[in-house]
Coordinates of N, CA and C in Angstrom, one line a residue:
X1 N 0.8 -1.2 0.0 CA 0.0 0.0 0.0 C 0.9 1.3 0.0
X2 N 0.8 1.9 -0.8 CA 1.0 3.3 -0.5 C 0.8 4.3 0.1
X3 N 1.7 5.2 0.7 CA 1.9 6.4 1.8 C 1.9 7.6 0.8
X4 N 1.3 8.4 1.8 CA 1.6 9.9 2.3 C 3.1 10.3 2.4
X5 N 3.8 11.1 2.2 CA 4.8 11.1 3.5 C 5.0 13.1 3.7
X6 N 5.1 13.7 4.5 CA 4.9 15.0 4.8 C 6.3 15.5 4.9
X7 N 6.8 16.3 4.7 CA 8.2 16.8 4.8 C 8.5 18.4 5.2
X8 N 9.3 18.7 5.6 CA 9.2 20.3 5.3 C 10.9 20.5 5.1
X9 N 10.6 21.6 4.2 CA 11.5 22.2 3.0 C 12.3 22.8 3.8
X10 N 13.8 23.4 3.1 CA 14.8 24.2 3.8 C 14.3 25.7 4.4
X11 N 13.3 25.6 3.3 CA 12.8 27.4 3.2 C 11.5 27.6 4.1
X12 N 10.8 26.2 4.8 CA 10.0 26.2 6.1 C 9.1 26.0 5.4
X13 N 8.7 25.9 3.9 CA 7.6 25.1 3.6 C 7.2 23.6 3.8
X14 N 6.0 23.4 3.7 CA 5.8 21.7 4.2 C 5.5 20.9 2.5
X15 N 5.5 20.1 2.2 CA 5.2 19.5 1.2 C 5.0 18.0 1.1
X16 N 4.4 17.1 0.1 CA 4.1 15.8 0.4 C 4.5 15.0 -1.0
X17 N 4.6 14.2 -0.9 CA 5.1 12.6 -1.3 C 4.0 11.6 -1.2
X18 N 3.7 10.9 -2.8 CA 3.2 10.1 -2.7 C 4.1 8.9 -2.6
X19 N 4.1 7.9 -2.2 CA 5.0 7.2 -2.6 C 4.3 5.6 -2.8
X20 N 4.7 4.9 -3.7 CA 3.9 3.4 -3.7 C 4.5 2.5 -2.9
X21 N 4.3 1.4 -2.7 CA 4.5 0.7 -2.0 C 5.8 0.1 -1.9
X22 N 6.4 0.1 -3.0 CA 8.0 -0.1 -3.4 C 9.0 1.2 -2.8
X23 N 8.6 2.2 -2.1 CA 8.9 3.0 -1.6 C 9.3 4.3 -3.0
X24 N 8.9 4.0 -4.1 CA 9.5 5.1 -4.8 C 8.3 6.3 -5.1
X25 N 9.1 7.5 -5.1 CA 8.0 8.5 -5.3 C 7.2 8.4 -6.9
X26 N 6.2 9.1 -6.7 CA 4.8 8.7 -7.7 C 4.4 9.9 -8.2
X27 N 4.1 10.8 -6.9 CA 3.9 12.2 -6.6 C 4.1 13.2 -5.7
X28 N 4.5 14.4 -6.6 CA 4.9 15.2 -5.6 C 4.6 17.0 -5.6
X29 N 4.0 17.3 -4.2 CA 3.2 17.9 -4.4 C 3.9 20.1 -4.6
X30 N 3.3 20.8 -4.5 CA 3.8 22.1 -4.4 C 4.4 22.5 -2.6
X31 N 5.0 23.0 -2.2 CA 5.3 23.7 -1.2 C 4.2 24.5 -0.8
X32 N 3.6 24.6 0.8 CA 2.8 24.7 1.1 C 3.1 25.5 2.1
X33 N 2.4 27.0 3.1 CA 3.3 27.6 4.2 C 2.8 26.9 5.3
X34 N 1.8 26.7 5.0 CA 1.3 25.9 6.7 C 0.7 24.6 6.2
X35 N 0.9 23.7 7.3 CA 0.6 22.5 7.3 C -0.7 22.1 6.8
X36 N -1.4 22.6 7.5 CA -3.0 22.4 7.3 C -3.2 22.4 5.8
X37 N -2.6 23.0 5.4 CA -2.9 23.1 3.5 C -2.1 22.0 2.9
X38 N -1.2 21.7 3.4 CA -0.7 20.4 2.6 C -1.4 19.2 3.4
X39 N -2.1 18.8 4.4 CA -2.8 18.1 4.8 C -4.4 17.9 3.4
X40 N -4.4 19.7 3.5 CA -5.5 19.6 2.3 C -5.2 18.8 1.3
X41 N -4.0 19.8 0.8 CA -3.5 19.1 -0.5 C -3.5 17.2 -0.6
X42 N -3.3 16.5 0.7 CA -3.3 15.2 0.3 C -4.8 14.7 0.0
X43 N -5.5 15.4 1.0 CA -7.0 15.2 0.8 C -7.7 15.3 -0.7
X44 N -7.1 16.1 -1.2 CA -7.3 16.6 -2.7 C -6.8 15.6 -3.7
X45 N -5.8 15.1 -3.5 CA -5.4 13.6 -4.2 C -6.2 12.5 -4.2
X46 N -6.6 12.1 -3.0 CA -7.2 11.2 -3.1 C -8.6 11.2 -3.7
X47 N -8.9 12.5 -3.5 CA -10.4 12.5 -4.1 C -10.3 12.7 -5.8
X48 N -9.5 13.8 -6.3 CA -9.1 13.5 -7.7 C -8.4 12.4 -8.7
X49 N -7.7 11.6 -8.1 CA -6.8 10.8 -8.4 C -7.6 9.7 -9.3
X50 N -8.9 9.3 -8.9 CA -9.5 8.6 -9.3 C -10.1 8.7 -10.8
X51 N -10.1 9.7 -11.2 CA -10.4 10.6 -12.2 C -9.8 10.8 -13.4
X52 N -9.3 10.0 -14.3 CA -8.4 10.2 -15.3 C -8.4 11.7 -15.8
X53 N -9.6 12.0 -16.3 CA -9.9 13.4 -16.5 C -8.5 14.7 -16.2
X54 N -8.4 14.3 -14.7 CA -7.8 15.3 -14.0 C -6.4 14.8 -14.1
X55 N -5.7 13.9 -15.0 CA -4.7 13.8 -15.0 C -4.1 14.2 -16.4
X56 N -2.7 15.8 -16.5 CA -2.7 16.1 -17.9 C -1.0 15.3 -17.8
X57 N -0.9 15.0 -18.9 CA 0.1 14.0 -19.4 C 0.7 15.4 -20.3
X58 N 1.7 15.4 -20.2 CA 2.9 16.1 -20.5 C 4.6 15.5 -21.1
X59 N 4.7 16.6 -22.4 CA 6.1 16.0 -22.7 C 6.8 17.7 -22.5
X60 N 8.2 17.0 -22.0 CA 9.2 18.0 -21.5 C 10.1 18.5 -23.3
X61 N 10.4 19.6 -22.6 CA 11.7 20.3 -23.7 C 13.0 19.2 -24.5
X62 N 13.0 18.3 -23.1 CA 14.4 17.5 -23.4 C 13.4 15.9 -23.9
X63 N 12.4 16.0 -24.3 CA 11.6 14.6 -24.5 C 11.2 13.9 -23.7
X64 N 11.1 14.1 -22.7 CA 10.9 13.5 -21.3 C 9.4 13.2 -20.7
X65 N 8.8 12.5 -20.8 CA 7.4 12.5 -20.4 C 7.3 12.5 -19.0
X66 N 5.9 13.2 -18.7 CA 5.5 13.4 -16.8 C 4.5 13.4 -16.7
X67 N 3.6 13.6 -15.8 CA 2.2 14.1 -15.8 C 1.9 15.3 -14.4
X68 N 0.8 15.9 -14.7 CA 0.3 16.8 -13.6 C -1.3 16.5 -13.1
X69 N -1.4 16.5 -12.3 CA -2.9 15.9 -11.2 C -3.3 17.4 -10.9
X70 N -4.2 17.7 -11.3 CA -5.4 18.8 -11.2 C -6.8 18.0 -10.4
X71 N -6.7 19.4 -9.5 CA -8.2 19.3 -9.0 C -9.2 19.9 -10.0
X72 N -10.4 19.5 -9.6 CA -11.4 20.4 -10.2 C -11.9 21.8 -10.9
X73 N -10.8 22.5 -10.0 CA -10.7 23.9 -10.1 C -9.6 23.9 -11.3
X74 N -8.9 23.6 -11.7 CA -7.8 23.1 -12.6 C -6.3 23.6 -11.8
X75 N -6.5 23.5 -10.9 CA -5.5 23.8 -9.8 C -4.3 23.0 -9.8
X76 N -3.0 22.6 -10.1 CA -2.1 21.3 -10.3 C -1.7 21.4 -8.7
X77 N -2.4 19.9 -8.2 CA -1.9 19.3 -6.4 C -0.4 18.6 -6.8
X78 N -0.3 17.9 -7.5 CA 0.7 17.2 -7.8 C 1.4 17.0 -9.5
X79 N 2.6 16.7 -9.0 CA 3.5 16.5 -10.3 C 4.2 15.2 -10.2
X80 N 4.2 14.5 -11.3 CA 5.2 13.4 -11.4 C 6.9 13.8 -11.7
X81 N 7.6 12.6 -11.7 CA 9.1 12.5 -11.9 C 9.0 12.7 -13.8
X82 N 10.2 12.6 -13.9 CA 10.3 12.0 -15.7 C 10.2 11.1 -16.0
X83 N 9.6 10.9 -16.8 CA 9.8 9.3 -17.5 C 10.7 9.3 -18.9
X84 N 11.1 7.9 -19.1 CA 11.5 7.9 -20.4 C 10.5 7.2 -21.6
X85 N 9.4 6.7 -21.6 CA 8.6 6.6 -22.3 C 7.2 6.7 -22.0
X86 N 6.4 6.8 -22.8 CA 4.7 7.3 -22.7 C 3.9 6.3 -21.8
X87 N 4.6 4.9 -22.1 CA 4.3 3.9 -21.3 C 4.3 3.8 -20.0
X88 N 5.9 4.6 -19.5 CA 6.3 4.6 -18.0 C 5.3 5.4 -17.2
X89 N 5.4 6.6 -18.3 CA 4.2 7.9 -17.6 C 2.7 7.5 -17.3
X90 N 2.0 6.8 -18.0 CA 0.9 6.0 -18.1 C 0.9 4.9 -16.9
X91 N 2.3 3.8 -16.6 CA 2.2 3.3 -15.4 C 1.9 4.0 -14.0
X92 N 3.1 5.2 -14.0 CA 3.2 6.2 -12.8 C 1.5 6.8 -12.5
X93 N 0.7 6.8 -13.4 CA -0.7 7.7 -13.3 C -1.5 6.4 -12.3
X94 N -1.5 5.4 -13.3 CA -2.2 3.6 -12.6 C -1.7 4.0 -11.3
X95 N -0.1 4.0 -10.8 CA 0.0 4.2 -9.5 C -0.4 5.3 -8.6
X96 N -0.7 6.3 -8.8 CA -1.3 7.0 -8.5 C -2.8 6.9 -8.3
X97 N -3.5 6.1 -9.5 CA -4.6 6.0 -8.9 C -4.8 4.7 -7.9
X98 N -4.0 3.9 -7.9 CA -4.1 2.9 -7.4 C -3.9 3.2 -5.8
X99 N -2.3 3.7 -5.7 CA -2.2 4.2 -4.2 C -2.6 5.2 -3.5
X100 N -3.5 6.0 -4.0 CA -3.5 7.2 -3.7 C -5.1 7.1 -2.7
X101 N -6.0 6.8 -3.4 CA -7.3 6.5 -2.4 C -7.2 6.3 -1.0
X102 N -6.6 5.2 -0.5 CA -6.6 4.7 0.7 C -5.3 5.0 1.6
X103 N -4.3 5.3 0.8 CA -2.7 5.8 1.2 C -2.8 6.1 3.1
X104 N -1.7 6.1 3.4 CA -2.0 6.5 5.1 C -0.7 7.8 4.9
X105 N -0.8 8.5 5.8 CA 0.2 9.8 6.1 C 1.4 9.7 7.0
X106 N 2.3 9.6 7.0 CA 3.7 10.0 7.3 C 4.2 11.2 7.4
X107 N 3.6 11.9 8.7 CA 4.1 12.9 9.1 C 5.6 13.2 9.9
X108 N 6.4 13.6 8.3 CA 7.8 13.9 8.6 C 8.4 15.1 9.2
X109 N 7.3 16.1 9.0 CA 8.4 17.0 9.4 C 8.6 17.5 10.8

């Protein structure tokens, strides 16, 4: 099963980590000033994530494929890593929806 994990930044922002079960990151979210909003922010995954819709799939400058997780509002909660093919990015989203529903929180910082 996949986690949450909460962190905070050099610069005192908090931010979060999806991570799947294999421990590798999946998604990752904006810097946030207070907690309570990146608590949102995970709340906001779970409930979007389910939703292909809200996932825009993206190619980088250097050919790199990624994706971004939008709420409703078209707001981006999360970003992926790079991939190197359309395939990988396509797996990373399945994990995402996969882990993300039920995920538990790891509050790091």
């Amino acid at each position: 099963m996949g986690k949450f994990v909460i962190t905070k930044r050099s610069n005192g922002e908090f931010q979060f980590n999806l991570k799947a079960s294999n421990g590798q990151t999946i998604l990752t979210s904006e810097g946030y000033s207070a907690k309570s909003s990146c608590e949102n922010g995970i709340e906001s995954v779970k409930k979007n994530a389910k939703d292909d819709s809200n996932f825009e799939k993206k190619t980088s400058s250097n050919g790199k494929y990624h994706f971004s997780l939008k709420a409703t509002n078209g707001q981006i909660i999360g970003s992926s890593e790079m991939y190197e093919s359309t395939a990988a990015r396509d797996n990373g989203i399945e994990s995402v929806q996969k882990n993300a529903p039920d995920a538990d929180t790891d509050d790091q910082s």
